[in-house]
Amino acid sequence: MRARFGTWNVNGFRRLAGQVNLIREADFDVLALQELTAASYSRLVDSQQFAASAFSLKLRPPLPGEGRRRSLGCAVFVGERFRLLDYHLLDSVPAPERALVAHLDGPAGEFTVCSIHMPPGVTWGRAKLETFLAVTAWLATQPGPIIVGIDANTPRVDHPNHEQTEWHWREEPVLLGANPHHPLRDAFRIYLTAHPMEHARIAAERPLGPLAISYDRGRRDQPVACRYDFVLVSPEVGVADVRYRYEEAVSAGSDHALVSADLVLPDSNSDGKPS
């Protein structure tokens, strides 16, 4: 069955009304969010756009004295076509509230959705590396189908040729490289492989990348366009379409693109191929 999945670092929902309206217009079946405060999570719940939700700060609230960076959580919102079974955090990462795992059920059977926010290396140091390694090790052991929405805070250069992608930390390819140490793959690159003319157009327009713009890590006078936001899918999940809605998302109040992916979930009663 086909389902629309989204992932978005909402930057704390600083301009909530515009962001809520953009989410409503996108009409997601499942939405993974990063950088939500407890207040912004409650406001989105109150908008009644989704039937159920999971929020990491309910499981691991910030402790006294931890500061703002531990008060930003991840969430998974679920539409009426699916049922939220349970959710938990990856306790193996340095900041578990940044790695939320939700188990869902629907007409095609059960599947797993993750919302992950990688710590930036410039402020978190080795915690970023430790998170990359822990998430990779966990994904390598999990049965599919799995869909991951992630603000990865990398790569440094998202090259059209995946083998030429450049990273901030040499270990980052274990999760997001051309040959990762787990079975999931980048949904946008899967889409572009199936649409070579689109890939060629992007490569001609931006020969050093990024394949799509989801974040600007530069200064105001020296912008550096990046693709930091990803949808990863296990082999059972088909990819029909992927869109990076950067300008709209920034206009709505975030500093990251809203990424929308139309995916095909396998029928649990079939031979495992997407139906």
Short mmCIF file of N, CA and C in Angstrom, two decimals, residues 158 188 202 205-206 209-217 223-229 243-250 255-259:
data_model
loop_
_atom_site.label_atom_id
_atom_site.label_comp_id
_atom_site.label_asym_id
_atom_site.label_seq_id
_atom_site.Cartn_x
_atom_site.Cartn_y
_atom_site.Cartn_z
N ASP A 158 27.30 16.68 -0.38
CA ASP A 158 26.36 15.65 -0.83
C ASP A 158 26.49 15.52 -2.35
N PHE A 188 15.86 9.21 -1.38
CA PHE A 188 15.99 10.16 -2.49
C PHE A 188 16.93 9.61 -3.57
N ILE A 202 19.94 17.60 -11.95
CA ILE A 202 20.51 18.10 -10.70
C ILE A 202 22.03 18.15 -10.79
N GLU A 205 23.10 21.10 -12.80
CA GLU A 205 22.83 22.36 -12.09
C GLU A 205 23.76 22.55 -10.91
N ARG A 206 24.04 21.45 -10.18
CA ARG A 206 24.90 21.51 -8.99
C ARG A 206 25.89 20.35 -9.06
N GLY A 209 26.92 19.02 -5.88
CA GLY A 209 25.82 18.85 -4.96
C GLY A 209 25.43 20.17 -4.30
N PRO A 210 24.48 20.14 -3.40
CA PRO A 210 23.80 18.93 -2.93
C PRO A 210 22.73 18.45 -3.91
N LEU A 211 22.34 17.20 -3.74
CA LEU A 211 21.27 16.66 -4.57
C LEU A 211 19.96 17.41 -4.36
N ALA A 212 19.72 17.86 -3.14
CA ALA A 212 18.58 18.71 -2.81
C ALA A 212 19.03 19.60 -1.66
N ILE A 213 18.38 20.73 -1.48
CA ILE A 213 18.74 21.65 -0.41
C ILE A 213 17.78 21.45 0.75
N SER A 214 18.34 21.14 1.93
CA SER A 214 17.49 21.00 3.10
C SER A 214 17.96 21.86 4.28
N TYR A 215 19.14 22.50 4.15
CA TYR A 215 19.66 23.30 5.25
C TYR A 215 20.77 24.19 4.72
N ASP A 216 20.96 25.35 5.36
CA ASP A 216 22.05 26.27 5.02
C ASP A 216 22.95 26.38 6.24
N ARG A 217 24.14 25.82 6.15
CA ARG A 217 25.04 25.85 7.30
C ARG A 217 26.01 27.04 7.28
N PRO A 223 26.39 31.66 2.22
CA PRO A 223 25.54 30.46 2.40
C PRO A 223 26.21 29.21 1.86
N VAL A 224 25.99 28.11 2.58
CA VAL A 224 26.49 26.80 2.14
C VAL A 224 25.30 25.84 2.14
N ALA A 225 24.76 25.58 0.97
CA ALA A 225 23.59 24.72 0.86
C ALA A 225 23.97 23.27 1.14
N CYS A 226 23.16 22.59 1.94
CA CYS A 226 23.43 21.21 2.34
C CYS A 226 22.16 20.37 2.21
N ARG A 227 22.37 19.07 2.16
CA ARG A 227 21.26 18.13 2.35
C ARG A 227 21.57 17.35 3.62
N TYR A 228 21.01 17.81 4.72
CA TYR A 228 21.23 17.20 6.03
C TYR A 228 20.08 16.29 6.44
N ASP A 229 18.97 16.34 5.71
CA ASP A 229 17.75 15.63 6.12
C ASP A 229 17.45 14.49 5.16
N ARG A 243 10.24 14.59 -2.22
CA ARG A 243 10.30 16.02 -2.46
C ARG A 243 10.91 16.73 -1.26
N TYR A 244 11.83 17.67 -1.55
CA TYR A 244 12.43 18.53 -0.53
C TYR A 244 11.80 19.91 -0.64
N ARG A 245 11.01 20.30 0.36
CA ARG A 245 10.26 21.55 0.33
C ARG A 245 10.99 22.55 1.23
N TYR A 246 12.09 23.09 0.70
CA TYR A 246 12.95 23.95 1.50
C TYR A 246 12.40 25.37 1.63
N GLU A 247 12.13 26.03 0.53
CA GLU A 247 11.67 27.42 0.58
C GLU A 247 10.39 27.55 1.37
N GLU A 248 9.45 26.64 1.16
CA GLU A 248 8.19 26.69 1.89
C GLU A 248 8.41 26.49 3.38
N ALA A 249 9.29 25.56 3.73
CA ALA A 249 9.54 25.26 5.13
C ALA A 249 10.20 26.42 5.85
N VAL A 250 11.15 27.07 5.17
CA VAL A 250 11.82 28.23 5.77
C VAL A 250 10.83 29.38 5.92
N ASP A 255 14.32 26.10 9.81
CA ASP A 255 15.56 26.31 9.07
C ASP A 255 15.96 25.06 8.29
N HIS A 256 15.06 24.08 8.25
CA HIS A 256 15.28 22.84 7.51
C HIS A 256 14.12 22.62 6.54
N ALA A 257 14.39 21.89 5.48
CA ALA A 257 13.34 21.50 4.54
C ALA A 257 12.38 20.51 5.18
N LEU A 258 11.15 20.59 4.77
CA LEU A 258 10.18 19.53 5.02
C LEU A 258 10.35 18.51 3.90
N VAL A 259 10.68 17.27 4.26
CA VAL A 259 10.91 16.23 3.27
C VAL A 259 9.68 15.32 3.21
#
